[in-house]
Amino acid sequence: MSFSIMQVEHEQLTDVIFKLQSDKIIDYNYDGKTLRLVVESVMASNFIQGTDVLNLVLTNCTEVFYLSYTQSLENREIQDVPDQIFSKGLAVQGVECREITHFIIYCNSYLNTVEAGELHVTATGFQLYDQEFGRINLNTFNRIANKLDRY
């Protein structure tokens, strides 16, 4: 069975986000096409000593919205203003890929400012960087994540 580059990349992105479980999204930058998530992660110090930050950059990211969990599904409102979404103090709890470019990142709030919910993003590519924006090799990232045995 052959995989397209996009299929392989979406599987890799799903795996990276999965390995960021319990990590905090502490900042972001979004220009309508590229979403940069600044993630506070215990793995970061393995790339640069003394840091706790990784940068996950999603490319061709044309949609970002959040659905907070409420008592009933009818009361769920789409929140699509990035400043409002990322001010809630989201912590990654899991990930699901619904379509090849549509990801649902399950979150809760480490600031306790919102109920748990779903961060929806569309992206066709990604890259992982350290705090100084040095590119992180995915094999190295996976090896460190597996060594930490957080899953």
Rosetta silent file (secondary structure, phi, psi, omega in degrees, C-alpha in Angstrom):
SEQUENCE: MSFSIMQVEHEQLTDVIFKLQSDKIIDYNYDGKTLRLVVESVMASNFIQGTDVLNLVLTNCTEVFYLSYTQSLENREIQDVPDQIFSKGLAVQGVECREITHFIIYCNSYLNTVEAGELHVTATGFQLYDQEFGRINLNTFNRIANKLDRY
SCORE:     score description
SCORE:     0.000 S_00000001
   1 L     0.000  131.173  178.709    0.000    0.000    0.000 S_00000001
   2 L  -103.155  147.909 -179.738    1.443    3.383   -0.896 S_00000001
   3 L  -114.956  142.856  173.361    0.819    6.551    1.068 S_00000001
   4 L   -76.274  162.596  178.033    0.781   10.079   -0.268 S_00000001
   5 H   -58.105  -40.752 -179.214    3.047   12.608    1.403 S_00000001
   6 H   -63.587  -40.092  178.903   -0.035   14.268    2.921 S_00000001
   7 H   -63.888  -44.104  179.249   -1.224   10.958    4.458 S_00000001
   8 H   -63.979  -44.934 -177.955    2.172   10.278    5.992 S_00000001
   9 H   -64.667  -38.826 -179.661    2.447   13.838    7.300 S_00000001
  10 H   -68.161  -33.774  175.975   -1.017   13.774    8.891 S_00000001
  11 H   -67.120  -39.766  178.273   -0.133   10.531   10.698 S_00000001
  12 H   -65.694  -41.889  179.456    3.104   12.110   11.924 S_00000001
  13 H   -64.957  -42.989  177.297    1.265   15.239   13.109 S_00000001
  14 H   -58.362  -42.682  179.952   -1.330   13.149   14.928 S_00000001
  15 H   -65.290  -43.178  178.805    1.496   11.270   16.643 S_00000001
  16 H   -60.936  -48.407 -179.100    3.326   14.481   17.642 S_00000001
  17 H   -62.502  -41.030  177.493    0.176   16.016   19.134 S_00000001
  18 H   -56.989  -40.590 -178.163   -0.571   12.750   20.939 S_00000001
  19 H   -75.870   -7.865  175.499    2.899   12.875   22.488 S_00000001
  20 L   -95.942   13.450  179.115    2.232   16.427   23.707 S_00000001
  21 L   -55.511  139.456 -179.503   -0.575   15.213   25.982 S_00000001
  22 L    76.048   -4.898  176.917   -0.765   17.127   29.271 S_00000001
  23 L   -82.801  154.408 -173.632    1.435   19.873   27.817 S_00000001
  24 E  -101.834  135.551  170.504    0.218   23.472   27.866 S_00000001
  25 E   -86.497  107.748 -173.003   -0.349   25.766   24.887 S_00000001
  26 E  -100.996  -13.085  178.117    1.032   28.972   26.382 S_00000001
  27 E  -162.733  169.022 -179.434    1.076   31.233   23.330 S_00000001
  28 E  -156.533  165.651  169.262    0.214   31.275   19.656 S_00000001
  29 E  -146.854  130.698 -179.008    0.555   33.252   16.445 S_00000001
  30 E  -138.757  125.370 -179.587   -1.904   32.913   13.575 S_00000001
  31 L  -112.393   13.442 -179.402   -1.842   34.784   10.275 S_00000001
  32 L    95.968  -14.343  178.247   -4.707   32.962    8.539 S_00000001
  33 L  -132.855  -29.935 -179.342   -2.406   30.373    6.932 S_00000001
  34 L  -124.839  127.723  177.450    0.187   29.439    9.519 S_00000001
  35 E  -113.024  119.516  176.197   -0.594   28.616   13.150 S_00000001
  36 E  -106.860  119.743  176.875    2.333   28.550   15.564 S_00000001
  37 E  -104.654  124.641  175.486    1.582   26.981   18.928 S_00000001
  38 E   -92.984  117.024 -172.399    4.049   27.617   21.727 S_00000001
  39 E  -115.584  124.434  173.634    3.848   24.530   23.921 S_00000001
  40 E   -81.037  116.984 -171.693    5.259   24.222   27.422 S_00000001
  41 L  -139.226  140.228  176.747    6.576   20.673   27.433 S_00000001
  42 L   -65.298  -20.367 -179.955    8.768   18.541   29.668 S_00000001
  43 L   -75.874  -19.539 -172.835   10.458   17.282   26.492 S_00000001
  44 H   -58.406  -38.637 -177.053   11.772   20.738   25.544 S_00000001
  45 H   -66.265  -13.470  175.726   14.820   20.594   27.821 S_00000001
  46 H   -75.758  -15.178 -179.963   16.042   17.594   25.833 S_00000001
  47 L  -103.439  -41.312  173.517   16.589   19.910   22.859 S_00000001
  48 L  -136.038  118.830 -177.813   17.824   23.053   24.624 S_00000001
  49 L   -61.407  136.326  177.134   18.934   22.772   28.232 S_00000001
  50 L    87.702    4.259  178.814   17.064   25.093   30.577 S_00000001
  51 L  -115.012  161.460  175.986   14.006   25.567   28.388 S_00000001
  52 L  -133.984   25.059 -173.551   10.508   24.162   28.590 S_00000001
  53 E  -124.005  132.687  169.827    9.136   25.424   25.257 S_00000001
  54 E  -119.365  154.847  176.291    8.564   23.783   21.879 S_00000001
  55 E  -117.776  118.228  174.988    7.030   25.421   18.800 S_00000001
  56 E  -103.392  116.509 -176.328    4.573   23.420   16.716 S_00000001
  57 E  -109.384  118.193  178.381    3.984   25.184   13.398 S_00000001
  58 E  -100.110  126.557 -177.481    0.977   24.107   11.326 S_00000001
  59 E  -103.525  157.811 -174.755    1.079   25.142    7.672 S_00000001
  60 L    50.381   43.593 -178.422   -1.797   25.767    5.287 S_00000001
  61 L   -93.483   98.342 -173.628   -3.915   26.138    8.396 S_00000001
  62 L  -101.084   -6.032 -178.472   -7.068   27.781    7.102 S_00000001
  63 E  -142.981  130.328  175.808   -9.466   26.987    9.921 S_00000001
  64 E  -140.925  120.142  173.334   -9.140   27.310   13.688 S_00000001
  65 E  -152.082  163.715 -176.164  -12.089   27.101   16.059 S_00000001
  66 E  -128.637  136.870  173.702  -12.958   25.820   19.521 S_00000001
  67 E  -118.315  115.142  178.205  -16.013   24.009   20.838 S_00000001
  68 E   -83.060  143.247  176.005  -16.340   24.010   24.608 S_00000001
  69 L   -76.300  137.047  178.095  -18.124   21.097   26.245 S_00000001
  70 L  -132.048 -177.712  179.942  -21.354   22.090   27.957 S_00000001
  71 L   -62.551  -33.174  179.687  -24.244   20.280   29.575 S_00000001
  72 L  -135.075  147.092 -179.337  -25.952   19.820   26.202 S_00000001
  73 H   -63.671  -27.150 -179.102  -24.649   19.697   22.657 S_00000001
  74 H   -65.558  -24.690 -176.938  -27.276   22.249   21.589 S_00000001
  75 H   -89.136   -0.417 -178.635  -25.583   24.918   23.722 S_00000001
  76 L   -74.653  124.043  177.766  -22.174   24.540   22.124 S_00000001
  77 L  -109.899  139.749  176.844  -21.123   27.692   20.347 S_00000001
  78 E   -73.006  126.231  173.980  -18.269   27.875   17.881 S_00000001
  79 E  -106.448  117.075 -174.595  -15.522   30.141   19.145 S_00000001
  80 L  -124.951   17.346  176.210  -13.403   31.279   16.223 S_00000001
  81 L  -100.073  108.522 -174.291  -11.486   34.285   17.532 S_00000001
  82 H   -51.190  -41.278  179.769   -7.920   33.051   18.173 S_00000001
  83 H   -59.147  -38.093  178.854   -7.222   35.578   20.957 S_00000001
  84 H   -72.908  -40.873 -179.119  -10.260   34.284   22.846 S_00000001
  85 H   -61.893  -52.479 -171.476   -9.475   30.638   22.168 S_00000001
  86 H   -83.551   -5.665  174.350   -5.854   30.705   23.276 S_00000001
  87 L   -81.745   -6.273 -176.749   -6.414   32.967   26.296 S_00000001
  88 L   -79.516  -11.447 -179.289   -8.259   30.076   27.965 S_00000001
  89 L    73.922   62.916 -175.009   -5.052   28.257   28.891 S_00000001
  90 E   -80.848  137.657  174.134   -5.478   25.100   26.848 S_00000001
  91 E  -119.275  133.298 -176.902   -3.707   21.864   27.767 S_00000001
  92 E   -70.234  130.047  178.449   -3.539   19.036   25.229 S_00000001
  93 E  -119.142  -14.165  179.805   -5.462   15.922   26.295 S_00000001
  94 E   170.198  179.676 -178.027   -5.619   13.965   23.043 S_00000001
  95 E  -152.586  149.430  174.863   -6.034   14.190   19.293 S_00000001
  96 E  -141.824  139.798  175.679   -8.168   12.765   16.532 S_00000001
  97 E  -106.615  111.779 -177.092   -7.808   13.158   12.794 S_00000001
  98 E   -82.258  -40.816  175.624  -11.262   13.265   11.225 S_00000001
  99 E  -134.127  173.716 -173.232  -10.119   13.833    7.682 S_00000001
 100 L   -61.635  -22.667  179.076   -6.660   13.980    6.227 S_00000001
 101 L  -120.355    1.555 -177.000   -6.383   17.719    6.987 S_00000001
 102 E  -110.215  116.359 -178.295   -8.888   18.162    9.869 S_00000001
 103 E  -114.811  140.340  173.104   -7.563   17.611   13.378 S_00000001
 104 E  -114.369  117.316  178.100   -9.435   17.763   16.666 S_00000001
 105 E  -102.499  113.244  179.944   -7.184   18.468   19.629 S_00000001
 106 E   -77.739  133.330 -173.133   -8.980   17.611   22.842 S_00000001
 107 E  -136.186  160.358  161.329   -8.164   20.109   25.572 S_00000001
 108 E  -131.040  179.031 -176.886   -8.906   21.216   29.071 S_00000001
 109 E  -108.159  120.229  176.062   -7.911   24.471   30.717 S_00000001
 110 L   -75.286  -11.963  175.248   -4.910   24.596   33.019 S_00000001
 111 L   -96.151   -3.370 -177.252   -6.178   28.047   34.061 S_00000001
 112 L    56.679   39.140 -179.137   -9.658   26.654   34.791 S_00000001
 113 L  -100.578   -7.767 -178.722  -11.190   29.364   32.593 S_00000001
 114 L  -154.981  153.750  173.606  -13.260   27.084   30.375 S_00000001
 115 L   -67.482  166.114  175.548  -14.731   23.632   30.398 S_00000001
 116 L   -57.725  161.266 -179.353  -12.901   20.980   28.412 S_00000001
 117 E  -171.949 -162.885 -175.462  -13.445   21.103   24.693 S_00000001
 118 E  -125.068  123.771  171.644  -12.184   20.587   21.185 S_00000001
 119 E   -94.460  114.958 -179.829   -9.685   22.717   19.283 S_00000001
 120 E   -99.591  130.030  175.788  -10.374   22.135   15.584 S_00000001
 121 E  -139.192  146.504  170.248   -7.662   22.952   13.064 S_00000001
 122 E  -110.691  136.878  179.897   -7.119   22.209    9.410 S_00000001
 123 L  -158.399  146.614  177.480   -3.538   21.868    8.240 S_00000001
 124 L  -109.406   -5.454  179.022   -1.674   20.166    5.422 S_00000001
 125 E  -158.485  169.399  179.030    1.787   20.321    6.933 S_00000001
 126 E  -159.048  165.390  171.635    3.730   20.953   10.106 S_00000001
 127 E  -150.745  147.648  179.645    7.153   21.396   11.603 S_00000001
 128 E  -112.311  133.083 -177.604    8.402   21.141   15.150 S_00000001
 129 E  -129.989  156.934  172.026   10.996   23.593   16.474 S_00000001
 130 L   -82.908 -174.136 -176.567   12.842   24.199   19.719 S_00000001
 131 L   -62.164  -30.005 -179.068   12.680   27.508   21.589 S_00000001
 132 L   -92.996   11.554 -177.409   15.332   29.037   19.320 S_00000001
 133 L    62.056   32.874  167.229   13.478   27.820   16.203 S_00000001
 134 L   -82.373  132.244 -177.946   15.985   25.123   15.481 S_00000001
 135 E   -64.298  134.333  178.920   14.201   22.371   13.577 S_00000001
 136 L   -98.517  126.281  176.709   13.544   19.237   15.640 S_00000001
 137 L   -69.931  130.278 -176.924   14.077   15.920   13.913 S_00000001
 138 H   -63.940  -34.989  177.734   10.937   13.770   14.312 S_00000001
 139 H   -63.933  -41.087  177.745   12.939   10.601   14.961 S_00000001
 140 H   -66.041  -45.096  178.067   14.764   12.338   17.815 S_00000001
 141 H   -57.235  -47.853 -179.358   11.491   13.745   19.185 S_00000001
 142 H   -63.165  -40.668  179.427    9.875   10.300   19.103 S_00000001
 143 H   -62.235  -43.283  179.937   12.865    8.670   20.773 S_00000001
 144 H   -67.552  -44.378  179.767   12.792   11.216   23.625 S_00000001
 145 H   -60.956  -42.579  179.826    9.004   10.960   24.000 S_00000001
 146 H   -67.682  -34.789  178.868    9.175    7.170   24.151 S_00000001
 147 H   -66.986  -34.780  179.340   12.009    7.309   26.685 S_00000001
 148 H   -72.325  -20.084  174.734    9.909    9.539   28.960 S_00000001
 149 L    49.992   49.817 -178.757    7.172    6.866   28.794 S_00000001
 150 L   -85.774   -3.035 -168.656    4.361    9.342   29.498 S_00000001
 151 L  -112.454    0.000    0.000    1.715    7.375   27.611 S_00000001
